[in-house]
Tab-separated table of C-alpha atoms and ligand atoms in Angstrom:
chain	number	residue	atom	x	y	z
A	1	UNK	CA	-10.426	-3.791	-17.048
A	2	UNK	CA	-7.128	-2.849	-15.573
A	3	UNK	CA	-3.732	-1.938	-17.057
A	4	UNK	CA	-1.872	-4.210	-14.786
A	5	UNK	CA	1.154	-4.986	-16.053
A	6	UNK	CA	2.467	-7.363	-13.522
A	7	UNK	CA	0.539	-10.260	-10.658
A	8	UNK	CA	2.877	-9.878	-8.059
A	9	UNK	CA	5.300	-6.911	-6.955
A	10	UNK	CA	7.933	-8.391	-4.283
A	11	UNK	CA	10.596	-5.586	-3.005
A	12	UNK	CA	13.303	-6.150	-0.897
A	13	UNK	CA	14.996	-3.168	1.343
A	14	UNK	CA	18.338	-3.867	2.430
A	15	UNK	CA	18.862	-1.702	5.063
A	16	UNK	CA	21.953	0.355	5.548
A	17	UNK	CA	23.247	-1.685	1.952
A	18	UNK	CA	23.848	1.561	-0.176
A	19	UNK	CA	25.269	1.245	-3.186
A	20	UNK	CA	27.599	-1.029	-1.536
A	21	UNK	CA	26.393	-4.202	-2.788
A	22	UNK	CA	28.272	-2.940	-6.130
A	23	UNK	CA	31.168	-3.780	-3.754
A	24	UNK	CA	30.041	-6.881	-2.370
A	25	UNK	CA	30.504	-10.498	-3.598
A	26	UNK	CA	26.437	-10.940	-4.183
A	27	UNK	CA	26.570	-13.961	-6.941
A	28	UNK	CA	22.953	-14.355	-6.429
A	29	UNK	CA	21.972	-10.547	-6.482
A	30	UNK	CA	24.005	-10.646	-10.226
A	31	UNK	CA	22.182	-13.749	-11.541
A	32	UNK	CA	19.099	-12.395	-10.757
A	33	UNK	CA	19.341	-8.748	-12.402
A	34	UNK	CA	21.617	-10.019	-14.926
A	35	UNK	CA	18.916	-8.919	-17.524
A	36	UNK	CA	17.131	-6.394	-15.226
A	37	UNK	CA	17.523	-2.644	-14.399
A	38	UNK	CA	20.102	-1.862	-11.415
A	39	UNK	CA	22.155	1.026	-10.525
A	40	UNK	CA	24.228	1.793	-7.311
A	41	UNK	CA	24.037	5.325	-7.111
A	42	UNK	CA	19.691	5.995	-6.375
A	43	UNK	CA	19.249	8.637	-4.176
A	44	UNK	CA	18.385	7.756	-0.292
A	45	UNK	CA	15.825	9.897	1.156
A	46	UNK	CA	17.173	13.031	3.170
A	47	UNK	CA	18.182	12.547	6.049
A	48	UNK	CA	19.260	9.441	5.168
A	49	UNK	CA	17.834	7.636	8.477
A	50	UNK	CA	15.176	4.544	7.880
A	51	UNK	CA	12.114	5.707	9.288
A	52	UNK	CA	12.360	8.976	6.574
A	53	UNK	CA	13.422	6.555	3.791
A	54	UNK	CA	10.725	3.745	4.396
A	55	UNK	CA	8.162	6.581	4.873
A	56	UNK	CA	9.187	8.186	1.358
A	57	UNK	CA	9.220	4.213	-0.552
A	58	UNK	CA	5.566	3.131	1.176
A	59	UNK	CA	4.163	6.690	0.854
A	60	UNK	CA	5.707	8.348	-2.175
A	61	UNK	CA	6.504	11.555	-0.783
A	62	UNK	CA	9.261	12.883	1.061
A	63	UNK	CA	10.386	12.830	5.026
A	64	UNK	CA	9.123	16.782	4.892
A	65	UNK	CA	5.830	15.778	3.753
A	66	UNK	CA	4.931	12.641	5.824
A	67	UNK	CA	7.447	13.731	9.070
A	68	UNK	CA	8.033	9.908	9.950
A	69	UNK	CA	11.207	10.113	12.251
A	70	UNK	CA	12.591	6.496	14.085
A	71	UNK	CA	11.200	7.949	17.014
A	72	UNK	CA	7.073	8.572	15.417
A	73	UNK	CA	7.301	5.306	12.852
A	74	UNK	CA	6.736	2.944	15.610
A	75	UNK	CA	3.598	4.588	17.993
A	76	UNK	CA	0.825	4.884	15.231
A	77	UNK	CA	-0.430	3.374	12.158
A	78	UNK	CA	-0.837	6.004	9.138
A	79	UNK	CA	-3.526	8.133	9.267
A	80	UNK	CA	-6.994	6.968	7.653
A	81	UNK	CA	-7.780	10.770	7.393
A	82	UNK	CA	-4.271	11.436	5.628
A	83	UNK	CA	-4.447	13.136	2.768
A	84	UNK	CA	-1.437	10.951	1.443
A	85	UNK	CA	-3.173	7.352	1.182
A	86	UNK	CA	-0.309	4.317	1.627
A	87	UNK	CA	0.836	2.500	-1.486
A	88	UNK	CA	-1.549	-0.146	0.209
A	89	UNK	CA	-4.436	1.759	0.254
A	90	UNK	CA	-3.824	3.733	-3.225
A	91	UNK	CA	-3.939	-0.433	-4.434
A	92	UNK	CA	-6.545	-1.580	-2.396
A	93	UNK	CA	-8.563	1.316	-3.577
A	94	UNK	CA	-8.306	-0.294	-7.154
A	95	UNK	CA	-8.332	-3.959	-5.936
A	96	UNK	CA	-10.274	-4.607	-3.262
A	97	UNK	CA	-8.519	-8.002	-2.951
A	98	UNK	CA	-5.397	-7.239	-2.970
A	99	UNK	CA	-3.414	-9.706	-0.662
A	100	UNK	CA	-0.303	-7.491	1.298
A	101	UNK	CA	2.550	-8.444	3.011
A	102	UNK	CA	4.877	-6.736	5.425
A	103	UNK	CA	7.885	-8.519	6.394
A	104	UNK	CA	10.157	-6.407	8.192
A	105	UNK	CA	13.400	-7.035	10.702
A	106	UNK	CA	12.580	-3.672	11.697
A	107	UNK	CA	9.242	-3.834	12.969
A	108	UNK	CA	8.124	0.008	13.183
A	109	UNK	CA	7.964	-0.014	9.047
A	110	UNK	CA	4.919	-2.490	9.642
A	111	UNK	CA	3.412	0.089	12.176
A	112	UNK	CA	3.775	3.678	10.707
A	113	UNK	CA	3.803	3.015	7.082
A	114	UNK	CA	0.117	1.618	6.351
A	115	UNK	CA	-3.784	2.577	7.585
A	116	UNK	CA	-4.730	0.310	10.365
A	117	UNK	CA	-7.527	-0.756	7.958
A	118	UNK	CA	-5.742	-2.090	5.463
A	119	UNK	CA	-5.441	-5.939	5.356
A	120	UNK	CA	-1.810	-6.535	5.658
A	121	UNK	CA	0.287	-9.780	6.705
A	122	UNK	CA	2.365	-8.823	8.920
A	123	UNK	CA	5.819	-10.242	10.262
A	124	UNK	CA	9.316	-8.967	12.123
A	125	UNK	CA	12.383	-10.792	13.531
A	126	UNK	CA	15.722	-10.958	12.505
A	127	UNK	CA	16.169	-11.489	8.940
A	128	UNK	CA	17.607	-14.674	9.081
A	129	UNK	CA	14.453	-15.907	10.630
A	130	UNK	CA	12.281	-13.591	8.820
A	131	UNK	CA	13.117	-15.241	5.592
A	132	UNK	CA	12.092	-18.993	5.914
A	133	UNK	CA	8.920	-17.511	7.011
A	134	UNK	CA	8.797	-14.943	4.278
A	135	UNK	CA	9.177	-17.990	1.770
A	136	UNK	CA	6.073	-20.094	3.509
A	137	UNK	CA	4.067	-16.488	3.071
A	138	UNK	CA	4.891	-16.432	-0.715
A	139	UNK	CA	4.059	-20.063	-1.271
A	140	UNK	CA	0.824	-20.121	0.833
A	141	UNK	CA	-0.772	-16.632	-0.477
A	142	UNK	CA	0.810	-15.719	-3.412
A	143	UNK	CA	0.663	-11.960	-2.328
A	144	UNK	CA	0.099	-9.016	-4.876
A	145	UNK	CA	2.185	-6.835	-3.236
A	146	UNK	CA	5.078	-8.065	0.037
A	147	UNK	CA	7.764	-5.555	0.564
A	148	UNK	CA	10.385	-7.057	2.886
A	149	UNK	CA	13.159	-5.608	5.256
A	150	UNK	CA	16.397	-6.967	6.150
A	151	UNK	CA	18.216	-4.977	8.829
A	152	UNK	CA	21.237	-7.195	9.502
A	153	UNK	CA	23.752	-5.172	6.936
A	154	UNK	CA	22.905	-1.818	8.577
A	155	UNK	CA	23.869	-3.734	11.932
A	156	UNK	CA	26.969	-4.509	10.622
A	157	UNK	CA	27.648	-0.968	9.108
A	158	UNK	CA	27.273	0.768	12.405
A	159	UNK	CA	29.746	-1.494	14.020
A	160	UNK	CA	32.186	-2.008	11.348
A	161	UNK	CA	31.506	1.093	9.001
A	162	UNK	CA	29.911	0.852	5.721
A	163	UNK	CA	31.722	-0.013	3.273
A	164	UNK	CA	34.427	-2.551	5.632
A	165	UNK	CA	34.901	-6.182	4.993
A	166	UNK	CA	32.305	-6.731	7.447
A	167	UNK	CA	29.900	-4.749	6.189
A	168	UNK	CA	30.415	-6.708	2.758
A	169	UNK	CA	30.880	-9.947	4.606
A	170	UNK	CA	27.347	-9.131	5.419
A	171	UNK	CA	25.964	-8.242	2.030
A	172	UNK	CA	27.589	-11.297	0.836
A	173	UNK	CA	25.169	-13.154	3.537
A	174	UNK	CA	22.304	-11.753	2.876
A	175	UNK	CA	22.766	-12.440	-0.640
A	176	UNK	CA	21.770	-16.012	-0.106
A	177	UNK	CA	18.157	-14.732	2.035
A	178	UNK	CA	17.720	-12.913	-1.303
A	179	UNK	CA	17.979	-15.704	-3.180
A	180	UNK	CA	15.753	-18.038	-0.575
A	181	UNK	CA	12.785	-15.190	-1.121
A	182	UNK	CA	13.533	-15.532	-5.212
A	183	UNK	CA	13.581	-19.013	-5.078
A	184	UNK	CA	9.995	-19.270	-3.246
A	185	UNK	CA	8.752	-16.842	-5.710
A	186	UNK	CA	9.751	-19.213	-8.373
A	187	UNK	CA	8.621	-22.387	-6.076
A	188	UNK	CA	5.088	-20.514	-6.287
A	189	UNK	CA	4.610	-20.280	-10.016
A	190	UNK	CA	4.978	-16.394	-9.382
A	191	UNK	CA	8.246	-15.667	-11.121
A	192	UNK	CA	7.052	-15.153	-14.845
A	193	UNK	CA	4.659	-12.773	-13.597
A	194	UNK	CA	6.297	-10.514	-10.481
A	195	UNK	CA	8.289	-7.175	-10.432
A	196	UNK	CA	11.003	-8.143	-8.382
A	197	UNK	CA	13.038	-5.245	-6.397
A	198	UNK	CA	16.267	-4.557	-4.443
A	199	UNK	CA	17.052	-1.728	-2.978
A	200	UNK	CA	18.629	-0.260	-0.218
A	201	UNK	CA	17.378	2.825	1.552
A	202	UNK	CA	20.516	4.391	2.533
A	203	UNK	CA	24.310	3.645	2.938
A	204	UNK	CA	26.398	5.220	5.460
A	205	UNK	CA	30.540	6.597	6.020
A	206	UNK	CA	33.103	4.241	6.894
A	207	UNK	CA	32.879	5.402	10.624
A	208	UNK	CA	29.928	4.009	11.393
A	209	UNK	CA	27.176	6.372	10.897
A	210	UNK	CA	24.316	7.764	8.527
A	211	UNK	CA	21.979	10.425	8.255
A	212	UNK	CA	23.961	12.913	6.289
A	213	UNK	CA	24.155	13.295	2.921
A	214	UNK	CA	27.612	12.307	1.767
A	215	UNK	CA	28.337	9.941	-1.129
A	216	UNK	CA	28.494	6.641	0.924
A	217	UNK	CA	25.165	7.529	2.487
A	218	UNK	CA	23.403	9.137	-0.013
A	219	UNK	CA	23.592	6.565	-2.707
A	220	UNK	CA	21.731	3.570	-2.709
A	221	UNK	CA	20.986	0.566	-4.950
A	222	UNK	CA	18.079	-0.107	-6.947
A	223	UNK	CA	17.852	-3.138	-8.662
A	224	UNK	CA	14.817	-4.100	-10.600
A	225	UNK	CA	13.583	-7.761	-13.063
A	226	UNK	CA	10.991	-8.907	-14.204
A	227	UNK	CA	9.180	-9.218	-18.003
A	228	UNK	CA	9.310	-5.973	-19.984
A	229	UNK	CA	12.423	-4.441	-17.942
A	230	UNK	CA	14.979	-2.788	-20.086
A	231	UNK	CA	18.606	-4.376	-19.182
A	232	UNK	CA	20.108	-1.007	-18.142
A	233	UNK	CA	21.491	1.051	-15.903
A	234	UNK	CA	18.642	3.009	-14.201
A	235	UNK	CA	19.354	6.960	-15.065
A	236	UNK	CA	17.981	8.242	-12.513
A	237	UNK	CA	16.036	6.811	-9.033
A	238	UNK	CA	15.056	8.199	-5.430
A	239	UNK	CA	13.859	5.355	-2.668
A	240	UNK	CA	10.608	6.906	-2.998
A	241	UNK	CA	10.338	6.192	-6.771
A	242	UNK	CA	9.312	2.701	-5.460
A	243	UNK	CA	5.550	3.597	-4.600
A	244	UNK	CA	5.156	5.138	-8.495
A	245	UNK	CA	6.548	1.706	-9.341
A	246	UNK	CA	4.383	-0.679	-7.498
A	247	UNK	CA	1.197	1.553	-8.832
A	248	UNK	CA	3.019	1.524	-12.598
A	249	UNK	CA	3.042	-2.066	-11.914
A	250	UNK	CA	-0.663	-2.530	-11.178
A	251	UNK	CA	-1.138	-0.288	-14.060
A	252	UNK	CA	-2.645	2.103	-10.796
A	253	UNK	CA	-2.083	5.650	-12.379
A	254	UNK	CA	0.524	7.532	-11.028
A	255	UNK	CA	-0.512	10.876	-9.104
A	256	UNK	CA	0.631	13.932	-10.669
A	257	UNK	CA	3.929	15.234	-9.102
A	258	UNK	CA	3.586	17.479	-6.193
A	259	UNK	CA	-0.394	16.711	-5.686
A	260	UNK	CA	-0.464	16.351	-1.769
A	261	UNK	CA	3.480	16.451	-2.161
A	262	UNK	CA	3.682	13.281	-4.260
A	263	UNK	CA	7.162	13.141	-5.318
A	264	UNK	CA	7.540	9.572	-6.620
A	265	UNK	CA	8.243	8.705	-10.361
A	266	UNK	CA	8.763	5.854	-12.563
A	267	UNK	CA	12.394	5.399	-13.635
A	268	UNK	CA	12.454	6.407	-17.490
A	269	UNK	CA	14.663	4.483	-18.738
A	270	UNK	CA	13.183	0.959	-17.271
A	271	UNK	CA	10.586	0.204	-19.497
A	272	UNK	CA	10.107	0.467	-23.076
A	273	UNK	CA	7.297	2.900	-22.589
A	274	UNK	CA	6.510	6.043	-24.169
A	275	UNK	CA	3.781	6.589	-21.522
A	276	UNK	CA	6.047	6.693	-18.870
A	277	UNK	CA	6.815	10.620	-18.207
A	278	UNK	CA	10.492	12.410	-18.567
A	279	UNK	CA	12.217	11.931	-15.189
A	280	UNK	CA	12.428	15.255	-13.210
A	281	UNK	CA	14.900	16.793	-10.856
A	282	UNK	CA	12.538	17.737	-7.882
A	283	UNK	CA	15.034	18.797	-5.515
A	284	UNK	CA	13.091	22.414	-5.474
A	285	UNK	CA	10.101	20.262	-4.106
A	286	UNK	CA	12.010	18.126	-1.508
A	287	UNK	CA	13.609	21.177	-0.078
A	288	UNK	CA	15.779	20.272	2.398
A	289	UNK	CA	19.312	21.355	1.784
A	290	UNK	CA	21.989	18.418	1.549
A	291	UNK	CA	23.133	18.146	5.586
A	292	UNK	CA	26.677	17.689	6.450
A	293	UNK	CA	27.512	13.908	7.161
A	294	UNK	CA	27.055	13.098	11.141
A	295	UNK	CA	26.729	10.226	13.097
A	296	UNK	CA	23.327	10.809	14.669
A	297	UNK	CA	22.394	7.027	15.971
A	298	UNK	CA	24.886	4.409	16.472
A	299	UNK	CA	23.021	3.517	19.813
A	300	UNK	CA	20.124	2.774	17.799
A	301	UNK	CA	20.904	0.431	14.609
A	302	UNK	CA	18.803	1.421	12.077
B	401	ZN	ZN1	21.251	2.616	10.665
């Protein structure tokens, strides 16, 4: 018998959001974690670019362990010989059933970040068609495990700089495609039983750009609800804590911190859980030195 301690794990990555959404007018986004976990100031992955932070959430480890780059994410499923397994496959692995879903406006995530083997349900356009068939997913497989991507506010950051009215105006929007995906959960009969998760995977300077590791880019939101989640601020968080999560969710056992460069932790302050290890600083492990702030790819919005 498992330890799982929730049916269903939905996570939602609003690219380019930040911590901005602390900012934003997100009525939705506040109904929804007003008993839940959140904080605005995670830490993105470094750089803070979205093939290195969606590589660090999916594989729990960082970019200088599984070297995703925009440019790699897109030309090659993950490795079946990898010594890093996917969150997918460290599930799968433990429930051979497990139904996935990949829903992502940015369609490389749904290439680089999982095994070709691994039964996943996979979808990309633009998120405001992506989530009317996100919601038919949910209601017509009931997945254990869909993490979603909405790339619209990241759009909107490049050409208006994070942290503008627009990029807000945008938040604001995609507050209501939040709410559509929460809705369907709760149109399923999931809600009772699913983690459900917000969080961005970087932010960005109010010129335009990301990849560096100032304040506006480096801090990110991580909102988490469901049953048995402390109503708190979240301490501490990096975007990859999210694979230690999902497994902490399936009651999957964590890996022990720097095994095959395993970096991802469970928030200690979520859950009332003595199990759940003393959250450590493991800068020293993910090396890279914070990089000035720079502009590296406003040709290419993500
Ligand atoms: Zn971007």
């Amino acid at each position: 018998m498992s330890n799982r301690r929730y049916a269903h794990v939905v996570a939602i990555a609003i690219d380019g959001a930040g911590g901005f959404i602390e900012k934003a007018d997100t009525p939705n986004f506040d109904r929804i974690f007003a008993n839940g976990a959140v904080t605005y100031t995670g830490i993105s992955s470094n750089p803070t670019i979205s093939a290195e932070c969606y590589g660090s959430m999916l594989l729990g480890v960082g970019p200088e362990i599984h070297k995703l780059t925009n440019g790699t994410i897109k030309k090659a499923p993950h490795p079946s010989d990898s010594p890093i397994p996917s969150v997918f496959r460290r599930i799968k692995t433990v429930y051979p059933d497990a139904v996935f879903g990949l829903y992502c406006d940015w369609r490389p995530i749904t290439v680089g970040t999982v095994e070709a083997e691994i039964e996943v349900s996979k979808a990309s356009a633009r998120d405001t068609e992506l989530t009317p068939m996100i919601c038919d997913y949910i209601k017509s497989n009931k997945p254990d495990f869909l993490f979603v991507q909405m790339d619209s506010v990241d759009g909107a950051g490049h050409r208006n700089g994070y942290g503008t009215e627009a990029h807000l105006q945008r938040i604001h929007e995609v507050d209501e495609l939040v709410n559509d995906v929460h809705k369907a959960i709760e149109e399923a009969g999931m809600l009772e039983d699913t983690l459900f998760i917000v969080l961005a995977d970087h932010g960005g300077t109010p010129e335009g750009g990301h990849g560096g590791w100032t304040d506006g880019e480096k801090l990110v939101t991580f909102a988490i609800a469901g049953k048995d989640v402390q109503h708190v601020a979240i301490e501490e968080v990096n975007v990859r804590d999210l694979a230690a999560i999902v497994l902490y969710a399936f009651g999957i056992e964590v890996p022990p911190l720097d095994e095959q460069g395993w970096t991802a932790q469970v928030p200690e302050n979520v859950w009332n859980d003595a199990s759940i290890a003393p959250y450590q600083d493991l800068s020293h492990l993910t090396g890279a030195p914070p990089r000035i702030s720079k502009v590296p790819h406003t040709s290419e919005l993500i």
